[in-house]
N, CA and C of each residue as an Amber inpcrd file, in Angstrom:
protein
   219
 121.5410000  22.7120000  90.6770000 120.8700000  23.9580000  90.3350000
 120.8140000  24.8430000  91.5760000 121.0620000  26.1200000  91.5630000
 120.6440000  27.0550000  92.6140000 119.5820000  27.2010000  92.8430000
 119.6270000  27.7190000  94.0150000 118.2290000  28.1560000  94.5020000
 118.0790000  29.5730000  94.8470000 117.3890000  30.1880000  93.8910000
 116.7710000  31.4810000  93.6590000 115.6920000  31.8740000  94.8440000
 115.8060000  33.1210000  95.5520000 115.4040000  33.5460000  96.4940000
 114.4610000  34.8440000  95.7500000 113.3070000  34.0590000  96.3350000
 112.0440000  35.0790000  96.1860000 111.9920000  36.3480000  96.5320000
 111.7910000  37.5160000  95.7700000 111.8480000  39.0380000  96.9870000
 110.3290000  39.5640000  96.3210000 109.8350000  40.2230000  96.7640000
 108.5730000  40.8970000  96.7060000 108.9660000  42.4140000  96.2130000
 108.2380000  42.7360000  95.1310000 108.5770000  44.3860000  94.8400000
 107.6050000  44.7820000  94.5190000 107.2680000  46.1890000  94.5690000
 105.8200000  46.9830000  95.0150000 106.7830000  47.8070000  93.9460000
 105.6680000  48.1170000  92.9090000 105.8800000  48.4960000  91.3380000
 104.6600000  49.4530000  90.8330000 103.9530000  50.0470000  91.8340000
 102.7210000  50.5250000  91.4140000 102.3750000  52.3810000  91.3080000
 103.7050000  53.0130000  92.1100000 103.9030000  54.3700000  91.3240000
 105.5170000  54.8190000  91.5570000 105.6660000  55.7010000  90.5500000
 107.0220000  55.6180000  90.3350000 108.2090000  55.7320000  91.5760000
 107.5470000  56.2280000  92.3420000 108.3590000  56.3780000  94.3100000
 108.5990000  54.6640000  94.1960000 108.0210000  53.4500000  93.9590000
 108.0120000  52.3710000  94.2950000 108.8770000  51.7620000  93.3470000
 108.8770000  52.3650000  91.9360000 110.0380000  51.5950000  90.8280000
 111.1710000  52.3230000  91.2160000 111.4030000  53.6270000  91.7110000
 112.6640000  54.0790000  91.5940000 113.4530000  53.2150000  92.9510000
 112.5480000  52.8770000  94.2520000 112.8530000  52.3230000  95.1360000
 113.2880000  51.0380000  94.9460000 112.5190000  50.2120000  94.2900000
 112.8890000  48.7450000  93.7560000 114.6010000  49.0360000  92.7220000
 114.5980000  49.5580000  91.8530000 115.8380000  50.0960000  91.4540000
 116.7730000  50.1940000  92.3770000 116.8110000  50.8230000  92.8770000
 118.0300000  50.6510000  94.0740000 118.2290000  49.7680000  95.0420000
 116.9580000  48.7330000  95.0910000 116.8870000  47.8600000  95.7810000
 118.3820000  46.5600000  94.9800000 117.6470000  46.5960000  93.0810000
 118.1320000  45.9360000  92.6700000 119.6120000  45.8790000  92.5600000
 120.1580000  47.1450000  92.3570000 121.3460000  47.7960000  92.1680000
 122.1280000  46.8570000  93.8010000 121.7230000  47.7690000  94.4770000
 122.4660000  47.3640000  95.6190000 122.6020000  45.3860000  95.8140000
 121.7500000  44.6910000  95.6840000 121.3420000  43.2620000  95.3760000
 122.6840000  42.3160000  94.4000000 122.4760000  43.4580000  93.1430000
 124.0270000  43.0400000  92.3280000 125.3210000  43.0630000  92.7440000
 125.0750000  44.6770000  93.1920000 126.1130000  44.7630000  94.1450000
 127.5190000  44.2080000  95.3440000 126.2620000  43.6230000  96.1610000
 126.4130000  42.6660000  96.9110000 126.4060000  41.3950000  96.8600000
 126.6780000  41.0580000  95.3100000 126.5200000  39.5330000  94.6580000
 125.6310000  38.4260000  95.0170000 124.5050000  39.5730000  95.7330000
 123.4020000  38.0440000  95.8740000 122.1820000  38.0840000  94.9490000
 122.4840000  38.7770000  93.4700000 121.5420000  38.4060000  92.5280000
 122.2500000  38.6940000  91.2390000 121.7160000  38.3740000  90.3160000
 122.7100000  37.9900000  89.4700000 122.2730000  38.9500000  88.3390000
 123.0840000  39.0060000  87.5290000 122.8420000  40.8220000  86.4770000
 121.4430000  40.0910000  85.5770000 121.3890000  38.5930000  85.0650000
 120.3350000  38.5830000  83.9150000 119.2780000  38.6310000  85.1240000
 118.9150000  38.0030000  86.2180000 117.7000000  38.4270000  86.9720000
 117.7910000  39.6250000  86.8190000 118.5020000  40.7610000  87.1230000
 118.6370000  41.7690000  87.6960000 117.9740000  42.6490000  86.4670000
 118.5580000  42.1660000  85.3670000 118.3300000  42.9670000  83.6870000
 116.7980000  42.9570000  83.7020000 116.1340000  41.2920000  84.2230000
 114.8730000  41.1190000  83.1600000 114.1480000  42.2080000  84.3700000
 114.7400000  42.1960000  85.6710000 113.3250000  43.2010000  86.7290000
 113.4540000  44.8740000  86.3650000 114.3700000  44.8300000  85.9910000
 115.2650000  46.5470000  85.6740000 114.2650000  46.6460000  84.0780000
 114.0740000  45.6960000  83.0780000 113.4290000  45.8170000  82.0760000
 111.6460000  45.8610000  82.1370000 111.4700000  45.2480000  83.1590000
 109.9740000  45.2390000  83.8310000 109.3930000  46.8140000  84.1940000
 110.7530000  47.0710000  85.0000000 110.3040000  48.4840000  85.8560000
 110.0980000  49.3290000  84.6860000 111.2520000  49.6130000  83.6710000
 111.5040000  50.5500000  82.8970000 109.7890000  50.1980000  82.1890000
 109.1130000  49.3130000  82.0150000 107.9320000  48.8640000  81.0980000
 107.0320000  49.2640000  81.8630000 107.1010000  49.0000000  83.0470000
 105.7860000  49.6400000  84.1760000 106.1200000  51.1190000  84.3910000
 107.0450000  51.9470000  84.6580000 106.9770000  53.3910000  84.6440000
 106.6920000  53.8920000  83.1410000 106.6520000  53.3940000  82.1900000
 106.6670000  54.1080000  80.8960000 104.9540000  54.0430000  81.0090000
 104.1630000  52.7510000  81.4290000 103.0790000  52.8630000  81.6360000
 102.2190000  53.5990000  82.2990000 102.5980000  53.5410000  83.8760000
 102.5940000  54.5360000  84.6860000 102.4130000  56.2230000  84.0320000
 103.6710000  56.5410000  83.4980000 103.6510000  57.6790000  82.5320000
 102.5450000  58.1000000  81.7170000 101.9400000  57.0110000  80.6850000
 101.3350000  56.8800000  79.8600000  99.8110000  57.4780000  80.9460000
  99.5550000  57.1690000  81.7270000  98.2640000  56.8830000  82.0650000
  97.6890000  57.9640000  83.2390000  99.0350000  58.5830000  83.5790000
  99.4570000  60.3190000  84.6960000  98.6030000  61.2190000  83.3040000
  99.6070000  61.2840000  81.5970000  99.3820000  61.7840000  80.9380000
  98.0990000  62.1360000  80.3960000  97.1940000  60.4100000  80.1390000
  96.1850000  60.2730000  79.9710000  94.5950000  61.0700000  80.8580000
  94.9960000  60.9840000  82.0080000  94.3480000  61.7590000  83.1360000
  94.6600000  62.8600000  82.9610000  95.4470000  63.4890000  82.6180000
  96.0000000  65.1360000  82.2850000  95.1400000  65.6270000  81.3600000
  95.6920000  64.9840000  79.8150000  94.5920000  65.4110000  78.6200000
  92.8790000  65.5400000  79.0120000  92.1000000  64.1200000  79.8200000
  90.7590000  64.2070000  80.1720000  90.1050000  65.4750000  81.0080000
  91.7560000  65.7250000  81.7880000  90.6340000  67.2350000  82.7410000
  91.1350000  68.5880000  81.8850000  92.2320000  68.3690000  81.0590000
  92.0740000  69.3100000  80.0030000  91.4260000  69.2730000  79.2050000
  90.6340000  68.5330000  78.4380000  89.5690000  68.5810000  77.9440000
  88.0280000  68.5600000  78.0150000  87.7930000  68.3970000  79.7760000
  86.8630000  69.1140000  80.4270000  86.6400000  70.6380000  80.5850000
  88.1460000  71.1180000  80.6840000  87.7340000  72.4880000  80.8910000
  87.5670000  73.3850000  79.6180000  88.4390000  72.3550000  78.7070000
  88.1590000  73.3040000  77.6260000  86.5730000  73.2680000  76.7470000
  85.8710000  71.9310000  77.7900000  84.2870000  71.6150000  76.9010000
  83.6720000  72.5720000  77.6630000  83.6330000  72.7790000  79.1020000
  83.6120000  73.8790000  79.6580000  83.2690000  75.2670000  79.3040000
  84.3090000  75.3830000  78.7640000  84.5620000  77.4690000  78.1600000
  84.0530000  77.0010000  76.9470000  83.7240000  76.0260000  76.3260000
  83.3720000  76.2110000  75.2320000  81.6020000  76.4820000  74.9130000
  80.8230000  75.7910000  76.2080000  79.0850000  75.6190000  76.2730000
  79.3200000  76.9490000  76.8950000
């Protein structure tokens, strides 16, 4: 069995998934990781920025709907 080499990736705003992305890319690249590792972290990221997304958005709507409780009292 091989032995799979641990890497650490910082996934916590999108500057950090797009960075890990190219981390991964280049990784395949250079044949020291292999495309299904490569698929399931590339499928992670794509799941954590959609979240990420989700939650930028979420904070958007709340101070838009402060201001509009706002103009409204």
């Amino acid at each position: 069995m091989s032995k799979i080499k641990k890497i650490s990736l910082r996934l916590s705003t999108p500057r950090d998934v797009k960075k890990t992305l190219s981390r991964i890319s280049n990784l395949v690249a250079n044949g020291e990781m292999d495309t299904k590792q490569a698929n399931t972290i590339i499928l992670a990221c794509n799941t954590i920025l959609g979240a990420i997304r989700l939650d930028e958005q979420q904070k958007k709507i709340e101070m838009l709907e402060e201001l509009v409780n706002g103009f409204a009292e």
